[in-house]
mmCIF file with all atom_site columns, C-alpha atoms in Angstrom:
data_model
loop_
_atom_site.group_PDB
_atom_site.id
_atom_site.type_symbol
_atom_site.label_atom_id
_atom_site.label_alt_id
_atom_site.label_comp_id
_atom_site.label_asym_id
_atom_site.label_entity_id
_atom_site.label_seq_id
_atom_site.pdbx_PDB_ins_code
_atom_site.Cartn_x
_atom_site.Cartn_y
_atom_site.Cartn_z
_atom_site.occupancy
_atom_site.B_iso_or_equiv
_atom_site.pdbx_formal_charge
_atom_site.auth_seq_id
_atom_site.auth_comp_id
_atom_site.auth_asym_id
_atom_site.auth_atom_id
_atom_site.pdbx_PDB_model_num
ATOM 1   C CA . MET A 1 1   ? 10.118  -11.474 -40.086 1.00 44.00 ? 1   MET A CA 1
ATOM 2   C CA . SER A 1 2   ? 11.230  -14.975 -39.189 1.00 43.00 ? 2   SER A CA 1
ATOM 3   C CA . LEU A 1 3   ? 8.942   -17.310 -37.297 1.00 38.00 ? 3   LEU A CA 1
ATOM 4   C CA . LYS A 1 4   ? 11.339  -17.291 -34.316 1.00 39.00 ? 4   LYS A CA 1
ATOM 5   C CA . VAL A 1 5   ? 11.378  -13.466 -34.085 1.00 34.00 ? 5   VAL A CA 1
ATOM 6   C CA . PHE A 1 6   ? 7.594   -13.399 -34.533 1.00 34.00 ? 6   PHE A CA 1
ATOM 7   C CA . GLY A 1 7   ? 7.171   -15.907 -31.692 1.00 34.00 ? 7   GLY A CA 1
ATOM 8   C CA . ILE A 1 8   ? 9.431   -13.962 -29.327 1.00 31.00 ? 8   ILE A CA 1
ATOM 9   C CA . THR A 1 9   ? 7.735   -10.675 -30.213 1.00 31.00 ? 9   THR A CA 1
ATOM 10  C CA . THR A 1 10  ? 4.298   -12.230 -29.634 1.00 30.00 ? 10  THR A CA 1
ATOM 11  C CA . MET A 1 11  ? 5.423   -13.653 -26.287 1.00 30.00 ? 11  MET A CA 1
ATOM 12  C CA . ILE A 1 12  ? 6.781   -10.267 -25.146 1.00 29.00 ? 12  ILE A CA 1
ATOM 13  C CA . LEU A 1 13  ? 3.583   -8.485  -26.225 1.00 30.00 ? 13  LEU A CA 1
ATOM 14  C CA . CYS A 1 14  ? 1.529   -11.093 -24.383 1.00 31.00 ? 14  CYS A CA 1
ATOM 15  C CA . LEU A 1 15  ? 3.593   -10.663 -21.216 1.00 30.00 ? 15  LEU A CA 1
ATOM 16  C CA . VAL A 1 16  ? 3.240   -6.896  -21.394 1.00 31.00 ? 16  VAL A CA 1
ATOM 17  C CA . ALA A 1 17  ? -0.489  -7.135  -22.069 1.00 33.00 ? 17  ALA A CA 1
ATOM 18  C CA . CYS A 1 18  ? -0.988  -9.724  -19.341 1.00 35.00 ? 18  CYS A CA 1
ATOM 19  C CA . GLY A 1 19  ? 0.938   -7.560  -16.923 1.00 35.00 ? 19  GLY A CA 1
ATOM 20  C CA . LYS A 1 20  ? -1.398  -4.664  -17.676 1.00 32.00 ? 20  LYS A CA 1
ATOM 21  C CA . VAL A 1 21  ? -4.517  -6.795  -17.441 1.00 30.00 ? 21  VAL A CA 1
ATOM 22  C CA . MET A 1 22  ? -3.499  -8.297  -14.109 1.00 33.00 ? 22  MET A CA 1
ATOM 23  C CA . THR A 1 23  ? -3.402  -5.037  -12.217 1.00 40.00 ? 23  THR A CA 1
ATOM 24  C CA . LEU A 1 24  ? -5.699  -3.500  -9.649  1.00 45.00 ? 24  LEU A CA 1
ATOM 25  C CA . ASP A 1 25  ? -8.757  -3.922  -11.833 1.00 44.00 ? 25  ASP A CA 1
ATOM 26  C CA . GLU A 1 26  ? -8.633  -7.677  -11.292 1.00 48.00 ? 26  GLU A CA 1
ATOM 27  C CA . GLY A 1 27  ? -9.365  -8.847  -7.784  1.00 60.00 ? 27  GLY A CA 1
ATOM 28  C CA . PHE A 1 28  ? -8.436  -5.738  -5.807  1.00 79.00 ? 28  PHE A CA 1
ATOM 29  C CA . ASP A 1 29  ? -11.057 -3.491  -4.269  1.00 90.00 ? 29  ASP A CA 1
ATOM 30  C CA . PRO A 1 30  ? -9.555  -0.711  -2.121  1.00 94.00 ? 30  PRO A CA 1
ATOM 31  C CA . LYS A 1 31  ? -12.731 -0.426  -0.033  1.00 95.00 ? 31  LYS A CA 1
ATOM 32  C CA . LYS A 1 32  ? -12.652 -4.156  0.745   1.00 93.00 ? 32  LYS A CA 1
ATOM 33  C CA . LEU A 1 33  ? -8.992  -3.925  1.727   1.00 93.00 ? 33  LEU A CA 1
ATOM 34  C CA . TYR A 1 34  ? -9.930  -1.056  4.044   1.00 96.00 ? 34  TYR A CA 1
ATOM 35  C CA . GLU A 1 35  ? -12.878 -2.983  5.530   1.00 95.00 ? 35  GLU A CA 1
ATOM 36  C CA . ASN A 1 36  ? -10.719 -6.092  6.070   1.00 92.00 ? 36  ASN A CA 1
ATOM 37  C CA . SER A 1 37  ? -7.967  -4.058  7.738   1.00 94.00 ? 37  SER A CA 1
ATOM 38  C CA . PHE A 1 38  ? -9.817  -1.462  9.839   1.00 96.00 ? 38  PHE A CA 1
ATOM 39  C CA . SER A 1 39  ? -12.847 -1.665  12.138  1.00 96.00 ? 39  SER A CA 1
ATOM 40  C CA . ASN A 1 40  ? -14.292 1.795   11.414  1.00 96.00 ? 40  ASN A CA 1
ATOM 41  C CA . PRO A 1 41  ? -16.895 2.027   8.638   1.00 95.00 ? 41  PRO A CA 1
ATOM 42  C CA . VAL A 1 42  ? -15.636 3.252   5.273   1.00 95.00 ? 42  VAL A CA 1
ATOM 43  C CA . ASN A 1 43  ? -17.675 6.454   5.613   1.00 95.00 ? 43  ASN A CA 1
ATOM 44  C CA . ASP A 1 44  ? -15.255 7.471   8.428   1.00 96.00 ? 44  ASP A CA 1
ATOM 45  C CA . ILE A 1 45  ? -12.536 8.101   5.829   1.00 97.00 ? 45  ILE A CA 1
ATOM 46  C CA . GLU A 1 46  ? -11.921 10.486  2.932   1.00 96.00 ? 46  GLU A CA 1
ATOM 47  C CA . ASN A 1 47  ? -9.652  10.638  -0.100  1.00 95.00 ? 47  ASN A CA 1
ATOM 48  C CA . LEU A 1 48  ? -9.193  6.887   -0.526  1.00 95.00 ? 48  LEU A CA 1
ATOM 49  C CA . GLN A 1 49  ? -6.474  6.193   -3.092  1.00 94.00 ? 49  GLN A CA 1
ATOM 50  C CA . SER A 1 50  ? -4.869  2.912   -4.103  1.00 94.00 ? 50  SER A CA 1
ATOM 51  C CA . GLY A 1 51  ? -2.167  1.412   -6.235  1.00 92.00 ? 51  GLY A CA 1
ATOM 52  C CA . GLY A 1 52  ? 0.040   -1.592  -6.756  1.00 89.00 ? 52  GLY A CA 1
ATOM 53  C CA . PHE A 1 53  ? -0.381  -4.863  -8.572  1.00 84.00 ? 53  PHE A CA 1
ATOM 54  C CA . VAL A 1 54  ? -1.979  -8.267  -8.202  1.00 82.00 ? 54  VAL A CA 1
ATOM 55  C CA . TRP A 1 55  ? -0.405  -10.985 -10.281 1.00 78.00 ? 55  TRP A CA 1
ATOM 56  C CA . GLN A 1 56  ? 1.877   -13.872 -9.349  1.00 78.00 ? 56  GLN A CA 1
ATOM 57  C CA . GLU A 1 57  ? 2.975   -11.722 -6.450  1.00 83.00 ? 57  GLU A CA 1
ATOM 58  C CA . THR A 1 58  ? 0.934   -9.036  -4.740  1.00 88.00 ? 58  THR A CA 1
ATOM 59  C CA . ASP A 1 59  ? 1.964   -5.571  -3.642  1.00 92.00 ? 59  ASP A CA 1
ATOM 60  C CA . ILE A 1 60  ? -1.010  -3.270  -3.055  1.00 94.00 ? 60  ILE A CA 1
ATOM 61  C CA . TRP A 1 61  ? -1.596  -0.155  -1.008  1.00 95.00 ? 61  TRP A CA 1
ATOM 62  C CA . ILE A 1 62  ? -4.276  2.238   0.089   1.00 97.00 ? 62  ILE A CA 1
ATOM 63  C CA . LYS A 1 63  ? -3.966  5.757   1.419   1.00 97.00 ? 63  LYS A CA 1
ATOM 64  C CA . PHE A 1 64  ? -6.705  7.785   3.089   1.00 97.00 ? 64  PHE A CA 1
ATOM 65  C CA . THR A 1 65  ? -7.488  10.496  5.613   1.00 97.00 ? 65  THR A CA 1
ATOM 66  C CA . GLY A 1 66  ? -9.473  9.657   8.720   1.00 95.00 ? 66  GLY A CA 1
ATOM 67  C CA . LYS A 1 67  ? -12.297 11.893  9.903   1.00 92.00 ? 67  LYS A CA 1
ATOM 68  C CA . GLN A 1 68  ? -11.545 10.455  13.355  1.00 90.00 ? 68  GLN A CA 1
ATOM 69  C CA . THR A 1 69  ? -9.084  7.926   14.792  1.00 90.00 ? 69  THR A CA 1
ATOM 70  C CA . ILE A 1 70  ? -9.205  4.758   12.683  1.00 94.00 ? 70  ILE A CA 1
ATOM 71  C CA . LYS A 1 71  ? -8.698  1.441   14.480  1.00 94.00 ? 71  LYS A CA 1
ATOM 72  C CA . LEU A 1 72  ? -6.936  -1.580  13.023  1.00 94.00 ? 72  LEU A CA 1
ATOM 73  C CA . ARG A 1 73  ? -8.648  -4.932  13.016  1.00 91.00 ? 73  ARG A CA 1
ATOM 74  C CA . ASP A 1 74  ? -6.432  -7.497  14.720  1.00 89.00 ? 74  ASP A CA 1
ATOM 75  C CA . GLN A 1 75  ? -4.214  -4.723  16.053  1.00 90.00 ? 75  GLN A CA 1
ATOM 76  C CA . ASN A 1 76  ? -2.679  -7.202  18.520  1.00 91.00 ? 76  ASN A CA 1
ATOM 77  C CA . GLN A 1 77  ? -0.996  -8.886  15.529  1.00 92.00 ? 77  GLN A CA 1
ATOM 78  C CA . TYR A 1 78  ? 0.859   -5.686  14.608  1.00 95.00 ? 78  TYR A CA 1
ATOM 79  C CA . ARG A 1 79  ? 4.049   -4.528  16.248  1.00 95.00 ? 79  ARG A CA 1
ATOM 80  C CA . LEU A 1 80  ? 5.864   -1.218  16.293  1.00 95.00 ? 80  LEU A CA 1
ATOM 81  C CA . GLY A 1 81  ? 8.572   -1.106  13.670  1.00 93.00 ? 81  GLY A CA 1
ATOM 82  C CA . SER A 1 82  ? 12.026  0.349   14.046  1.00 94.00 ? 82  SER A CA 1
ATOM 83  C CA . LEU A 1 83  ? 13.045  3.803   12.817  1.00 95.00 ? 83  LEU A CA 1
ATOM 84  C CA . ALA A 1 84  ? 14.996  2.194   9.963   1.00 96.00 ? 84  ALA A CA 1
ATOM 85  C CA . GLU A 1 85  ? 11.927  0.150   8.916   1.00 95.00 ? 85  GLU A CA 1
ATOM 86  C CA . LYS A 1 86  ? 9.693   3.221   9.199   1.00 96.00 ? 86  LYS A CA 1
ATOM 87  C CA . THR A 1 87  ? 12.070  5.235   7.038   1.00 96.00 ? 87  THR A CA 1
ATOM 88  C CA . TRP A 1 88  ? 12.271  2.444   4.447   1.00 96.00 ? 88  TRP A CA 1
ATOM 89  C CA . GLN A 1 89  ? 8.464   2.146   4.196   1.00 97.00 ? 89  GLN A CA 1
ATOM 90  C CA . ARG A 1 90  ? 8.099   5.924   4.115   1.00 97.00 ? 90  ARG A CA 1
ATOM 91  C CA . ASP A 1 91  ? 10.535  6.106   1.194   1.00 97.00 ? 91  ASP A CA 1
ATOM 92  C CA . TRP A 1 92  ? 8.627   3.281   -0.529  1.00 96.00 ? 92  TRP A CA 1
ATOM 93  C CA . PHE A 1 93  ? 5.359   5.235   -0.244  1.00 97.00 ? 93  PHE A CA 1
ATOM 94  C CA . ILE A 1 94  ? 6.979   8.436   -1.473  1.00 97.00 ? 94  ILE A CA 1
ATOM 95  C CA . GLN A 1 95  ? 8.210   6.537   -4.543  1.00 95.00 ? 95  GLN A CA 1
ATOM 96  C CA . GLU A 1 96  ? 4.830   4.847   -5.152  1.00 94.00 ? 96  GLU A CA 1
ATOM 97  C CA . LEU A 1 97  ? 2.799   8.039   -4.737  1.00 95.00 ? 97  LEU A CA 1
ATOM 98  C CA . SER A 1 98  ? 5.227   9.835   -7.064  1.00 94.00 ? 98  SER A CA 1
ATOM 99  C CA . LYS A 1 99  ? 4.251   7.344   -9.809  1.00 91.00 ? 99  LYS A CA 1
ATOM 100 C CA . GLN A 1 100 ? 0.580   8.376   -9.614  1.00 87.00 ? 100 GLN A CA 1
ATOM 101 C CA . THR A 1 101 ? -0.938  10.775  -12.118 1.00 85.00 ? 101 THR A CA 1
ATOM 102 C CA . GLY A 1 102 ? 0.051   14.247  -11.010 1.00 89.00 ? 102 GLY A CA 1
ATOM 103 C CA . GLY A 1 103 ? 2.801   12.928  -8.738  1.00 92.00 ? 103 GLY A CA 1
ATOM 104 C CA . ILE A 1 104 ? 2.872   13.022  -4.960  1.00 94.00 ? 104 ILE A CA 1
ATOM 105 C CA . SER A 1 105 ? 0.901   15.815  -3.333  1.00 94.00 ? 105 SER A CA 1
ATOM 106 C CA . ALA A 1 106 ? 2.588   18.369  -1.109  1.00 95.00 ? 106 ALA A CA 1
ATOM 107 C CA . SER A 1 107 ? 0.421   17.253  1.824   1.00 95.00 ? 107 SER A CA 1
ATOM 108 C CA . ASP A 1 108 ? 1.421   13.576  1.391   1.00 96.00 ? 108 ASP A CA 1
ATOM 109 C CA . LEU A 1 109 ? 5.079   14.502  1.135   1.00 96.00 ? 109 LEU A CA 1
ATOM 110 C CA . GLN A 1 110 ? 4.781   16.613  4.293   1.00 96.00 ? 110 GLN A CA 1
ATOM 111 C CA . SER A 1 111 ? 2.882   13.849  6.168   1.00 97.00 ? 111 SER A CA 1
ATOM 112 C CA . LEU A 1 112 ? 5.414   11.190  5.196   1.00 97.00 ? 112 LEU A CA 1
ATOM 113 C CA . LYS A 1 113 ? 8.477   13.303  5.970   1.00 97.00 ? 113 LYS A CA 1
ATOM 114 C CA . ASP A 1 114 ? 7.169   14.343  9.397   1.00 96.00 ? 114 ASP A CA 1
ATOM 115 C CA . LEU A 1 115 ? 8.907   11.512  11.290  1.00 95.00 ? 115 LEU A CA 1
ATOM 116 C CA . ASN A 1 116 ? 7.993   12.995  14.682  1.00 95.00 ? 116 ASN A CA 1
ATOM 117 C CA . HIS A 1 117 ? 4.294   12.447  13.963  1.00 97.00 ? 117 HIS A CA 1
ATOM 118 C CA . LEU A 1 118 ? 4.600   9.381   11.746  1.00 97.00 ? 118 LEU A CA 1
ATOM 119 C CA . GLN A 1 119 ? 3.927   6.061   13.451  1.00 96.00 ? 119 GLN A CA 1
ATOM 120 C CA . TYR A 1 120 ? 4.826   2.718   11.897  1.00 97.00 ? 120 TYR A CA 1
ATOM 121 C CA . PHE A 1 121 ? 3.315   -0.691  12.590  1.00 96.00 ? 121 PHE A CA 1
ATOM 122 C CA . GLN A 1 122 ? 4.045   -3.938  10.815  1.00 95.00 ? 122 GLN A CA 1
ATOM 123 C CA . TYR A 1 123 ? 2.481   -7.360  10.527  1.00 92.00 ? 123 TYR A CA 1
ATOM 124 C CA . ARG A 1 124 ? 4.156   -10.490 9.221   1.00 86.00 ? 124 ARG A CA 1
ATOM 125 C CA . SER A 1 125 ? 2.285   -13.765 8.948   1.00 82.00 ? 125 SER A CA 1
ATOM 126 C CA . SER A 1 126 ? 3.526   -17.318 8.638   1.00 76.00 ? 126 SER A CA 1
ATOM 127 C CA . SER A 1 127 ? 1.808   -17.442 5.213   1.00 80.00 ? 127 SER A CA 1
ATOM 128 C CA . ASN A 1 128 ? 4.246   -14.800 3.861   1.00 81.00 ? 128 ASN A CA 1
ATOM 129 C CA . VAL A 1 129 ? 1.692   -11.964 3.927   1.00 86.00 ? 129 VAL A CA 1
ATOM 130 C CA . ASN A 1 130 ? 3.202   -8.700  5.115   1.00 91.00 ? 130 ASN A CA 1
ATOM 131 C CA . LYS A 1 131 ? 1.486   -5.470  6.093   1.00 94.00 ? 131 LYS A CA 1
ATOM 132 C CA . ALA A 1 132 ? 2.929   -2.059  6.852   1.00 96.00 ? 132 ALA A CA 1
ATOM 133 C CA . LEU A 1 133 ? 0.918   0.827   8.289   1.00 97.00 ? 133 LEU A CA 1
ATOM 134 C CA . LEU A 1 134 ? 2.227   4.358   8.414   1.00 97.00 ? 134 LEU A CA 1
ATOM 135 C CA . TYR A 1 135 ? 0.003   6.792   10.272  1.00 97.00 ? 135 TYR A CA 1
ATOM 136 C CA . ASN A 1 136 ? 0.572   10.511  10.674  1.00 97.00 ? 136 ASN A CA 1
ATOM 137 C CA . ASN A 1 137 ? -1.258  11.543  13.835  1.00 95.00 ? 137 ASN A CA 1
ATOM 138 C CA . ARG A 1 138 ? -1.065  15.242  12.947  1.00 95.00 ? 138 ARG A CA 1
ATOM 139 C CA . SER A 1 139 ? -2.619  15.017  9.467   1.00 96.00 ? 139 SER A CA 1
ATOM 140 C CA . GLN A 1 140 ? -4.737  11.903  10.255  1.00 96.00 ? 140 GLN A CA 1
ATOM 141 C CA . THR A 1 141 ? -3.361  10.307  7.083   1.00 97.00 ? 141 THR A CA 1
ATOM 142 C CA . TYR A 1 142 ? -2.992  6.522   6.856   1.00 97.00 ? 142 TYR A CA 1
ATOM 143 C CA . TYR A 1 143 ? -0.817  4.561   4.407   1.00 97.00 ? 143 TYR A CA 1
ATOM 144 C CA . LEU A 1 144 ? -1.370  0.781   4.359   1.00 97.00 ? 144 LEU A CA 1
ATOM 145 C CA . ARG A 1 145 ? 0.700   -1.584  2.228   1.00 96.00 ? 145 ARG A CA 1
ATOM 146 C CA . VAL A 1 146 ? 0.017   -5.319  1.853   1.00 94.00 ? 146 VAL A CA 1
ATOM 147 C CA . TRP A 1 147 ? 2.384   -7.580  -0.028  1.00 92.00 ? 147 TRP A CA 1
ATOM 148 C CA . ASN A 1 148 ? 3.104   -11.225 -0.614  1.00 87.00 ? 148 ASN A CA 1
ATOM 149 C CA . HIS A 1 149 ? 6.303   -12.049 -2.493  1.00 71.00 ? 149 HIS A CA 1
ATOM 150 C CA . SER A 1 150 ? 7.431   -15.588 -3.123  1.00 63.00 ? 150 SER A CA 1
#
């Protein structure tokens, strides 16, 4: 193998390895994201799941079921999103949950497709941090996405 091919192969392997190292295990705690985003204590929720990536850009999410109504911190900074935005975020969550081990559950698919009971709120900051919250008031299931893309 030539030195040039070896160098390119090493660089690709490093990028792949670095991409795997810089995932949720580094700097992302789903419970902390919950605590920073909602005012209820973490013991008010069940079935906390998470996914996404933290690297040069961030795109992380948590999903959980509330034992009671869960209140957003800084809810005055969120606004209702349009039906088109709600549908886009719903489709994003369906795709992300489908990537999880075992795929998307029937209950998540039902909660996300139930547009009559699915509420959507969004937050956009001047620092390029975006948040999307989908909440199904029938199933008490919450889907929060936080991202920051350059």
